[in-house]
Coordinates of C-alpha atoms in Angstrom, one line a residue:
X1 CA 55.4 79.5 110.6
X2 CA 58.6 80.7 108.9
X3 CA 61.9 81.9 111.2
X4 CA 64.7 84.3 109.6
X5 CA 68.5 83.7 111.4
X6 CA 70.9 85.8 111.4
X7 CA 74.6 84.5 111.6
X8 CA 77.7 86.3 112.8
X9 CA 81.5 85.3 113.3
X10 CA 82.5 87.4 116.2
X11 CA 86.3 89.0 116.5
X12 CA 86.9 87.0 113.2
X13 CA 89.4 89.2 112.5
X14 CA 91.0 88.0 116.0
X15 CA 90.9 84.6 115.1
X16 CA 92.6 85.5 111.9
X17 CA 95.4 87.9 112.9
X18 CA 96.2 86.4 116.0
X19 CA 99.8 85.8 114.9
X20 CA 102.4 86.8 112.3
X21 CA 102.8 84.0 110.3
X22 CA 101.3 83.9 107.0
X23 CA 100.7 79.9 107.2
X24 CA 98.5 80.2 109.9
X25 CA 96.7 83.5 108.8
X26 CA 96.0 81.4 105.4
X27 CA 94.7 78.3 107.2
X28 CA 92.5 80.4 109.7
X29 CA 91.4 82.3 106.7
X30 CA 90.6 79.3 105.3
X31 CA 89.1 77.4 107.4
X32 CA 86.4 80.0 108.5
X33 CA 85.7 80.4 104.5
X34 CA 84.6 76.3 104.0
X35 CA 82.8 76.8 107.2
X36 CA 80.7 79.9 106.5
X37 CA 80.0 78.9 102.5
X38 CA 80.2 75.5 102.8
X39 CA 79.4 73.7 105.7
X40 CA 77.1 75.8 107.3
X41 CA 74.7 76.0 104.4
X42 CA 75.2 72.1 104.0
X43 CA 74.1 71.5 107.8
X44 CA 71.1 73.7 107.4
X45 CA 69.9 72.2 104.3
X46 CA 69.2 68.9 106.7
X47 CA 65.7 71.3 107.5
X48 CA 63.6 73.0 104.5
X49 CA 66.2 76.5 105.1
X50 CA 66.4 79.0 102.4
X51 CA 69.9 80.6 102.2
X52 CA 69.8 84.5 101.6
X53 CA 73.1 84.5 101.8
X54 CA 76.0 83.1 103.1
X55 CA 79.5 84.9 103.0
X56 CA 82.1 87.0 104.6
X57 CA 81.6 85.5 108.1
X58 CA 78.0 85.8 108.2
X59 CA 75.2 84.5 106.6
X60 CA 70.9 84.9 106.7
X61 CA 68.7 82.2 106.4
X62 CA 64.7 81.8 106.5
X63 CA 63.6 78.1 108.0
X64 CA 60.3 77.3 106.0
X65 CA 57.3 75.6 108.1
X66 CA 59.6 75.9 111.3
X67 CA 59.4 76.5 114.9
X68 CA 61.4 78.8 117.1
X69 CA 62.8 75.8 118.7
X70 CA 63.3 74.0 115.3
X71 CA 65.3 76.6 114.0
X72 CA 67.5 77.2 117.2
X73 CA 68.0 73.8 117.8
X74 CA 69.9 73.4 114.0
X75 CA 71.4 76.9 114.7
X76 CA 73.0 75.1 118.3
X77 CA 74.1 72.5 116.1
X78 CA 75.6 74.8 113.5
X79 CA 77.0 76.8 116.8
X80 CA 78.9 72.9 117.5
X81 CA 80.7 72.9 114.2
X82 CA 82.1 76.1 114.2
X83 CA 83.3 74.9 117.5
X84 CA 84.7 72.1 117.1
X85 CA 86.3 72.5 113.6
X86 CA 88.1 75.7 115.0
X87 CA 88.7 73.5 118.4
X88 CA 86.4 76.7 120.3
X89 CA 88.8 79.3 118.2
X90 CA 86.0 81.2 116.3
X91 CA 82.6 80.9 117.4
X92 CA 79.4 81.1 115.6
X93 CA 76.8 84.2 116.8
X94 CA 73.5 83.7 115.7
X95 CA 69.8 85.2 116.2
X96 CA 66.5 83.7 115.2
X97 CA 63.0 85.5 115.3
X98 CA 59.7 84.5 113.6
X99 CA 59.1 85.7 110.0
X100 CA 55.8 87.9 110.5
X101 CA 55.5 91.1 109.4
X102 CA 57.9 93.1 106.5
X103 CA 61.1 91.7 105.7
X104 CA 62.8 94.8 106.4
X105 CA 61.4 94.6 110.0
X106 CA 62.1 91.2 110.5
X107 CA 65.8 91.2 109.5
X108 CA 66.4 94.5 111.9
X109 CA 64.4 92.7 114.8
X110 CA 67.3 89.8 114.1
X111 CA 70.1 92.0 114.3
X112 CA 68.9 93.2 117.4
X113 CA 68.8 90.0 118.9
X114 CA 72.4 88.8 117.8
X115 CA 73.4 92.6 118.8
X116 CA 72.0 92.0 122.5
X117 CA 73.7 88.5 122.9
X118 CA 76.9 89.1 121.7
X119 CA 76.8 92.1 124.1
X120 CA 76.1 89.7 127.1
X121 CA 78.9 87.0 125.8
X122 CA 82.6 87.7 127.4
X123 CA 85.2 85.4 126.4
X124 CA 87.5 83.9 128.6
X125 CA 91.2 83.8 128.4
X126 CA 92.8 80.6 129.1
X127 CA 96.4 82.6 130.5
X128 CA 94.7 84.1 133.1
X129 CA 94.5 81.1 134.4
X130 CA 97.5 79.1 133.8
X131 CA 99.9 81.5 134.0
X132 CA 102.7 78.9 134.7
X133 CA 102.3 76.7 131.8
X134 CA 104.1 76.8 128.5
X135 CA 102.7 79.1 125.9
X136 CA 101.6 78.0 122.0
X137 CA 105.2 79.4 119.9
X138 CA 102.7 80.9 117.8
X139 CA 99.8 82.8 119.3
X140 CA 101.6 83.4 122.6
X141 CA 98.3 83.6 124.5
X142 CA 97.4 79.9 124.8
X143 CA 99.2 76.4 126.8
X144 CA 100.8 74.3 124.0
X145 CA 99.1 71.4 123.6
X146 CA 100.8 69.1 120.7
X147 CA 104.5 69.3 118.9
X148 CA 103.8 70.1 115.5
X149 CA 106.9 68.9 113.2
X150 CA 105.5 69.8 110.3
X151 CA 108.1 71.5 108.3
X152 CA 110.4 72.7 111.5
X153 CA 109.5 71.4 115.3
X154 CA 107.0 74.2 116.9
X155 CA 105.0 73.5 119.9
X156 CA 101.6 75.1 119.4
X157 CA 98.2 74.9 121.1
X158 CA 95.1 72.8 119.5
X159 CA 93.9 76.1 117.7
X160 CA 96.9 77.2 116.1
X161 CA 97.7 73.8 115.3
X162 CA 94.3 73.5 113.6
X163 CA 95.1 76.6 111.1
X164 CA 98.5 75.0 110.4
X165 CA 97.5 71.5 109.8
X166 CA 94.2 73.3 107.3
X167 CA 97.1 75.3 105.4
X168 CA 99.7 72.4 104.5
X169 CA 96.9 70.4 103.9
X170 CA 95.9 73.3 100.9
X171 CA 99.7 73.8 100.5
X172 CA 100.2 70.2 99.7
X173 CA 97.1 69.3 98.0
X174 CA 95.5 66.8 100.3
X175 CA 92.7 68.8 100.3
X176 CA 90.6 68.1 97.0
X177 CA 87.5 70.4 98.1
X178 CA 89.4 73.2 96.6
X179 CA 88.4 75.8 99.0
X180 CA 90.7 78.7 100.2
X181 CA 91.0 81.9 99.2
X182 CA 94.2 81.1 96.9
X183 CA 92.3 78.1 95.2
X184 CA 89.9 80.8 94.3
X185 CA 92.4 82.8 93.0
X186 CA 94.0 80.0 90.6
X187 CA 91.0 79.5 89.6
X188 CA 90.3 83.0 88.1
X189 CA 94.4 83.1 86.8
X190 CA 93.2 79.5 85.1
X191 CA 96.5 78.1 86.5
X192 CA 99.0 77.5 90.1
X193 CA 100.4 80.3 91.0
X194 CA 103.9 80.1 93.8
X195 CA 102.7 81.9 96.8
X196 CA 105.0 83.2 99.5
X197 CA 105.5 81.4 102.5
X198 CA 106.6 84.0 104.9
X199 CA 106.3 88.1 104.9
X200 CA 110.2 88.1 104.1
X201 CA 109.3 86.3 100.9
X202 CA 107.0 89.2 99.5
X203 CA 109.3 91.8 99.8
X204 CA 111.7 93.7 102.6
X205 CA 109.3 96.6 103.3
X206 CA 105.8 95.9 102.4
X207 CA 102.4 97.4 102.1
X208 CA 99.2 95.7 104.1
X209 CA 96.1 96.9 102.4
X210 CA 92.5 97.0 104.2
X211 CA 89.4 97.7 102.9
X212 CA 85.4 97.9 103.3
X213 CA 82.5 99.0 101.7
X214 CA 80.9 101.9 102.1
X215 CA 77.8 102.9 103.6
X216 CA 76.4 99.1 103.3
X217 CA 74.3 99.3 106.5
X218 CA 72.2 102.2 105.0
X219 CA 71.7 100.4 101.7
X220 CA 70.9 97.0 103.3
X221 CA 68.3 98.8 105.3
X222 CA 66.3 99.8 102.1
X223 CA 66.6 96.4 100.7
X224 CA 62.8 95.1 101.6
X225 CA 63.0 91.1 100.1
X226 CA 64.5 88.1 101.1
X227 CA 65.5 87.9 96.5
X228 CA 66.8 91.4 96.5
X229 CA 69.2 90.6 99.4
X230 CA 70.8 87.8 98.0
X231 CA 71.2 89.6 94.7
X232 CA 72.8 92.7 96.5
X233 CA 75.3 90.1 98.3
X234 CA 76.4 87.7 95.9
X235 CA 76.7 90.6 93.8
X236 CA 78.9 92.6 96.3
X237 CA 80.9 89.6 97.4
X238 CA 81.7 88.7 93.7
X239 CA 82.8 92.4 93.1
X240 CA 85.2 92.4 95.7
X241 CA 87.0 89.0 95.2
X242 CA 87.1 89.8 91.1
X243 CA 88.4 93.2 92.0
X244 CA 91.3 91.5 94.1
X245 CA 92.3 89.0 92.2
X246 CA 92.0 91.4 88.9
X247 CA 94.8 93.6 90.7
X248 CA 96.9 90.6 92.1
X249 CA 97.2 89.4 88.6
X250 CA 99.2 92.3 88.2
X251 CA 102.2 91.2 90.6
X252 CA 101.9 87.6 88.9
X253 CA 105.7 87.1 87.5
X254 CA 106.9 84.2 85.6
X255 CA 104.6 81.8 82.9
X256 CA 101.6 79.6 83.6
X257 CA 104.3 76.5 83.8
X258 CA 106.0 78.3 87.0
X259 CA 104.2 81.2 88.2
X260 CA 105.0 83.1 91.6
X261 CA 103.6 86.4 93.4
X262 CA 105.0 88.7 96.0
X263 CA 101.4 89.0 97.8
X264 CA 99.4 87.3 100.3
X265 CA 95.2 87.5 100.3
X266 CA 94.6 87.2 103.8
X267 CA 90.9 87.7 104.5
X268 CA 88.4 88.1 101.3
X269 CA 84.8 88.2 101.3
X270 CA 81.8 89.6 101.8
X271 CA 82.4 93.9 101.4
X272 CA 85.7 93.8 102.8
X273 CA 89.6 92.1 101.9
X274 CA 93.2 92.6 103.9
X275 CA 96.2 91.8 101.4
X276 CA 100.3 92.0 101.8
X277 CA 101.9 93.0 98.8
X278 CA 105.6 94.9 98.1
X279 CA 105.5 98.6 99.5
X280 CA 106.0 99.9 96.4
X281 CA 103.0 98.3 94.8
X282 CA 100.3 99.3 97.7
X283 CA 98.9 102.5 96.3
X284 CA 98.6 101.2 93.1
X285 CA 97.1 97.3 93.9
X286 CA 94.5 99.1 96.3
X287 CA 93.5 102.3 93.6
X288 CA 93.0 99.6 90.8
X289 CA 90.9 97.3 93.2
X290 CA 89.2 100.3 94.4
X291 CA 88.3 101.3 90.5
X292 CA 87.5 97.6 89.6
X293 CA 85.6 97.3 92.2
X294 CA 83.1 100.4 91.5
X295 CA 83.3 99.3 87.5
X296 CA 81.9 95.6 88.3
X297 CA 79.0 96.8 91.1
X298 CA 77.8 99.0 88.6
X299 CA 78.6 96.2 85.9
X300 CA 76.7 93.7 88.8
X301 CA 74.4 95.6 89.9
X302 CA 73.9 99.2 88.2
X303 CA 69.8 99.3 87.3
X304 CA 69.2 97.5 91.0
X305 CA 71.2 100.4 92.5
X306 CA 69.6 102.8 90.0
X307 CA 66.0 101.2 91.0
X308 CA 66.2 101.4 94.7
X309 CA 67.6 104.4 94.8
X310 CA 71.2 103.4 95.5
X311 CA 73.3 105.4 92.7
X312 CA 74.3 103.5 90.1
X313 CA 77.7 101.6 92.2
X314 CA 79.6 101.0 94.9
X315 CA 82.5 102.0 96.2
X316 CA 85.6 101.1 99.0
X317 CA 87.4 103.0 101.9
X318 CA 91.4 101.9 101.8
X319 CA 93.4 101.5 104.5
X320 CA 97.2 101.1 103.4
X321 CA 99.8 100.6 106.2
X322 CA 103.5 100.5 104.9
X323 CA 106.7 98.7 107.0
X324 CA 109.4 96.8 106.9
X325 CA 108.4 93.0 107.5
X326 CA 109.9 93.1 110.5
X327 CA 107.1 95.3 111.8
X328 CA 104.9 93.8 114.6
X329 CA 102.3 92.4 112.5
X330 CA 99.0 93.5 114.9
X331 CA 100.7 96.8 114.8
X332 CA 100.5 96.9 111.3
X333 CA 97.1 95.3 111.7
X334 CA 95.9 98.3 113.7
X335 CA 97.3 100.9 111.7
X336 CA 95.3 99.8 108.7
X337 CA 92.1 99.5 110.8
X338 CA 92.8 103.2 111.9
X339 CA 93.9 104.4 108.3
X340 CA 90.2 102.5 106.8
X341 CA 88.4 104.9 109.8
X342 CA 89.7 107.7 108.4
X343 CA 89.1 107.4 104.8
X344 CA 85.6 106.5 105.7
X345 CA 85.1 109.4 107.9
X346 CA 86.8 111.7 104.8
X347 CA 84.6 109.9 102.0
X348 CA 81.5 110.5 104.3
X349 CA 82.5 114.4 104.5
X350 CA 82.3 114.6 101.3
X351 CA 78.9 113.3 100.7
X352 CA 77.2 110.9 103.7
X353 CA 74.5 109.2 101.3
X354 CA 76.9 108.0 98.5
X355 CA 80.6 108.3 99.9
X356 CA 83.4 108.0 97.1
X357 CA 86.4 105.8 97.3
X358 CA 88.8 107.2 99.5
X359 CA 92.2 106.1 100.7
X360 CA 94.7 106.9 103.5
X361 CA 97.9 105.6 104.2
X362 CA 100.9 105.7 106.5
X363 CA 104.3 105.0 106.4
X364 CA 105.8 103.2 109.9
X365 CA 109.5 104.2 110.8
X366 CA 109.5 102.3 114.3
X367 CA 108.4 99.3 115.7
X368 CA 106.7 100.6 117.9
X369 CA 102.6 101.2 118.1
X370 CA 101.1 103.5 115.7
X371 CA 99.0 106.0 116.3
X372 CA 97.9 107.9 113.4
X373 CA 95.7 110.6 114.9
X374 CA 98.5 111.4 117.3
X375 CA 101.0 110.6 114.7
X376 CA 99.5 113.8 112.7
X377 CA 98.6 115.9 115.6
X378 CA 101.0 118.2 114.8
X379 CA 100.3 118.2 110.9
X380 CA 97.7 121.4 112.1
X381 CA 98.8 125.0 112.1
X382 CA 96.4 128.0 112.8
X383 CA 97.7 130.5 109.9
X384 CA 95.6 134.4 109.4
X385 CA 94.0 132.7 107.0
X386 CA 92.5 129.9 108.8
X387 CA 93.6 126.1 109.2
X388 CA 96.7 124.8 107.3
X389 CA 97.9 121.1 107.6
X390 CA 101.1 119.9 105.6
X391 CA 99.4 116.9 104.3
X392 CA 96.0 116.1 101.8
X393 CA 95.5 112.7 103.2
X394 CA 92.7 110.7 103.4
X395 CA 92.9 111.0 99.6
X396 CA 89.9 110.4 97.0
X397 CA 91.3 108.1 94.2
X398 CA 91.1 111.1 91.9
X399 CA 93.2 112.5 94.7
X400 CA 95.6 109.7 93.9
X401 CA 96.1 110.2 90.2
X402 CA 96.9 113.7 90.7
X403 CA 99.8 112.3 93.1
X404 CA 100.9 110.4 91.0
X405 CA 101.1 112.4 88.4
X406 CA 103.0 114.8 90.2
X407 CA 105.5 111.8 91.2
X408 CA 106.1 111.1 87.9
X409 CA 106.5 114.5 86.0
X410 CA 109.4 115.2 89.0
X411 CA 110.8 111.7 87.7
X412 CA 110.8 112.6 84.9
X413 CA 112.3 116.2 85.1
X414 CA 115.3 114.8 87.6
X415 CA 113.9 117.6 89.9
X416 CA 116.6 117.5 92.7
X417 CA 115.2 115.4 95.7
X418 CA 117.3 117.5 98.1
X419 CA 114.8 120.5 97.2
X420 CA 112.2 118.4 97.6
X421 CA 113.1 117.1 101.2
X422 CA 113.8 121.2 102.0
X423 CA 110.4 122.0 101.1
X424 CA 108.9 119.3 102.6
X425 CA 111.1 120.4 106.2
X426 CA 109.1 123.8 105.6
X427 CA 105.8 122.3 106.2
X428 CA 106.3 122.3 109.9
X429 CA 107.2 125.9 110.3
X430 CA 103.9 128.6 110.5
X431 CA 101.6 128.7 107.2
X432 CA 103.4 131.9 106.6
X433 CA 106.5 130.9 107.1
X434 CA 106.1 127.7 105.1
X435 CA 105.0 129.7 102.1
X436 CA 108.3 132.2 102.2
X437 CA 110.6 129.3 102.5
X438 CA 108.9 127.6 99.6
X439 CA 109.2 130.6 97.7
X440 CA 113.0 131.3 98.0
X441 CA 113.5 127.5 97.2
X442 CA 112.0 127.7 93.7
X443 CA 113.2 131.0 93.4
X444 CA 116.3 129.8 93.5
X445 CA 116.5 127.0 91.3
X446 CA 117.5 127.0 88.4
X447 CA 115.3 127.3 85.0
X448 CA 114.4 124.0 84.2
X449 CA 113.7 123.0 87.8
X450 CA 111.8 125.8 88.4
X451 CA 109.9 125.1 85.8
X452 CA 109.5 121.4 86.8
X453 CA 108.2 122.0 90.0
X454 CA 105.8 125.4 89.1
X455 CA 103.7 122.9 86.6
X456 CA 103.8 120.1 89.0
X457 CA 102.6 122.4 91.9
X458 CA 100.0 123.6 89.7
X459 CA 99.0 119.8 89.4
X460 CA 98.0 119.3 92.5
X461 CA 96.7 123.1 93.0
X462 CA 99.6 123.8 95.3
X463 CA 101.7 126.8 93.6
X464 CA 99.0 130.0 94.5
X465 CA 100.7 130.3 97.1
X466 CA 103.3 127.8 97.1
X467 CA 103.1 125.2 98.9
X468 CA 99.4 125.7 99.7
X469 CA 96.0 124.9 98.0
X470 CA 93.2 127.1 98.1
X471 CA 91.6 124.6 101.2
X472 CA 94.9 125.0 103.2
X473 CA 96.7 121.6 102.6
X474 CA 99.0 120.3 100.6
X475 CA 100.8 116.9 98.6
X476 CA 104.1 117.7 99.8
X477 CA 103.9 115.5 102.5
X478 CA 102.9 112.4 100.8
X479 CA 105.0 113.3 97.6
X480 CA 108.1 113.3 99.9
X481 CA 107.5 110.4 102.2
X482 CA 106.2 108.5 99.5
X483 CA 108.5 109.2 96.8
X484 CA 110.1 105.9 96.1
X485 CA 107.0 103.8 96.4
X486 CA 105.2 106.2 94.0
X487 CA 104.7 104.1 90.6
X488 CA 106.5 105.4 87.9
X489 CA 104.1 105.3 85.6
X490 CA 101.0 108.0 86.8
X491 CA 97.3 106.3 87.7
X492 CA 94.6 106.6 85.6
X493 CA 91.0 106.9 85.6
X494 CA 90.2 104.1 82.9
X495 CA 92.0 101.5 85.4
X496 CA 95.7 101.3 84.0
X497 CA 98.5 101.9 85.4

């Protein structure tokens, strides 16, 4: 009898982001990747195992000639090294059910499982506990349990100090597997790239991109063989490093003697990828990974698309959370996971069987928490005319080009920013109101500015009547707030910049 397995790395993105610091982000990120690709598939090979697949945390495998108890019994073992190469920081969730019947049955019987036991795990926390111990320097949730001196003194627990001691050991190169995320990235440039070791070294205020495919459940669910599945996810996890590393080339500065970049890759694989690059390089990095991304799955995998009845690609939701570095990181963290929500609920609006690329994003002005739906609650007004919000975001990337766009023909026409900012402050009066304020500003520039902002406004479909579109929002928002991290040059549909 044959057994499909189902693997799963639960709250990876815990183990991940657990603290600030880019070292230990890089060696979490890291460490999980050798393990998941790597290790895992190597450990299961001891049995006849096919590997579906094997990638962005999670992975599907089909023991040949096995029993239930065979299988589970390597999948325990497998459950030990995730354990004890993490020192019990990331754990390995898996389900195993016997291979009769369709495929397509099988794999959502296996899911179920792994669903139903990770609903029955709860993890503990070790503070709760041992509340009068000293924490770890770096997660602040666990007791120390070594000095680490490697480069300053930091007293961290054995998890933390796992990550770190995985990282300089990539750093350094005492590591000759060559796995890590930025190993794969040298490995695309064709040469070593400098890579920041802290978020001051990217830039003062920077830009934390998310993003995830969408609507992969519903096209993995018509995927109905074992081949076809690992086509789809090689295929998809390909895509999206490619895409990434295609638009981190970009912020590549210097020659292939001593090259640096002012970005981190912190999680990459699978559908989805979290970067940190300079603010004023996050819309851009994320619509060129978004476009790459779409030209390579159709590129990959256009006629298998086409032939199941997929479309002909794929495309990303983008969350894009701006700050100064100084900015809580799990703040920041969260703000992108609630900015990816709502470009995936606005792509899904707009058509729920083959969602576009779509993009949101948020500037942070505090420390504080962020909460973007309360953050905008006051973006709606009830107008005669129906519903009115001062902003356009989520945008589509098409959306985004006609942003840019915008930007860059104000740029270019030195339109006065002070009018801008009085236009923008109109926003948050009635509908009505709004448009009669917006109406004596242009009125009373002069000529050329007048001019300058009519043709923009007409851009973005903004100007009949000004500052509304037809559908009752508007750029003005985003054109103001974003104004300096606009790129000067507009975005384009064949991919440049």
């Amino acid at each position: 009898m044959d057994v499909l397995a189902v693997v799963d790395t639960p709250s990876i993105k815990k183990y991940v982001f657990e603290t600030p610091h880019l070292v230990d982000i890089e060696g979490a990120s890291a460490l999980l990747d050798r393990l998941n690709r790597i290790e895992l598939p190597k450990l299961l090979a001891e049995t006849d195992v096919q590997t579906v697949y094997a990638n962005g945390g999670s992975g599907q495998f089909i023991f040949r000639d096995s029993t239930i108890a065979e299988a589970e019994e390597m999948l325990r073992r497998a459950e030990g090294l995730y354990s004890e190469a993490t020192n019990g920081g990331a754990a390995l969730a898996w389900a195993a059910v016997p291979y009769e019947g369709s495929y397509n049955a099988v794999v959502q019987a296996a899911f179920a499982k792994l669903r139903a036991k990770r609903d029955l795990s709860a993890p503990l926390s070790a503070e709760s506990f041992l509340p009068l111990v000293k924490l770890c320097e770096a997660c602040h949730s666990r007791p120390v349990s070594q000095l680490y001196r490697i480069p300053e003194s930091i007293w961290l627990c054995s998890i933390c100090a796992t990550k770190r001691r995985t990282a300089h050991a990539i750093r350094h190169g005492h590591d000759d597997t060559r796995f890590g995320l930025w190993y794969q990235f040298e490995d695309f440039l064709g040469y070593k790239v400098s890579r920041p070791q802290k978020l001051p070294d990217i830039a003062d205020r920077i830009a934390l991109i998310y993003a995830d495919g969408n609507a992969m459940g519903r096209r993995i669910r018509q995927i109905t063989t074992p081949e076809d599945y690992r086509t789809f996810s090689e295929a998809v996890d390909k895509a999206v490093r490619e895409a990434c590393y295609t638009a981190l080339e970009d912020l590549v500065t210097g020659n292939e003697r001593s090259a640096e970049i002012s970005a981190s890759i912190l999680l990459l694989g699978g559908d989805d990828l979290v970067v940190v690059v300079p603010a004023d390089k996050g819309l851009q990095i994320a619509y060129k990974i978004g476009r790459t991304y779409e030209e390579l799955t159709h590129e990959y995998l256009g006629d298998f698309l086409k032939r199941n009845g997929m479309g002909t690609k794929l495309t990303l939701s983008f969350g894009v959370a701006i700050s100064r570095h100084s900015h809580p990181f799990e703040y920041l963290i969260d703000a992108a996971q609630q900015l990816l929500a709502s470009a995936k609920v606005r792509g899904t609006n707009i058509n729920p069987d083959d969602p576009p690329s779509c993009i949101d994003f948020h500037l942070a002005q505090t420390t504080s928490h962020v909460d973007i739906e309360c953050a905008r609650s006051h973006y709606g007004h009830l107008g005669t005319e129906g519903h009115y919000k001062p902003t356009r975001r989520p945008y589509t990337l098409e959306d985004l080009e006609i942003l840019t766009r915008v930007a860059a023909h104000l740029k270019n026409e030195n339109y006065p920013t002070s009018q801008l900012n009085a236009l923008y402050e109109s926003l948050f009066s009635t509908p009505a109101q709004a448009e009669m304020i917006a109406r004596e500003i242009w009125a009373r520039n002069k000529d050329k500015a007048r001019k300058a902002l009519r043709t923009a406004m007409e851009m973005a479909n903004c100007f009949s009547p000004l500052p509304w579109s037809p559908e009752g929002d508007t750029i003005l928002s985003e054109l103001v707030e974003f104004y300096d991290l606009l790129p000067e040059r507009p975005l384009r549909g064949d991919n440049s910049a």
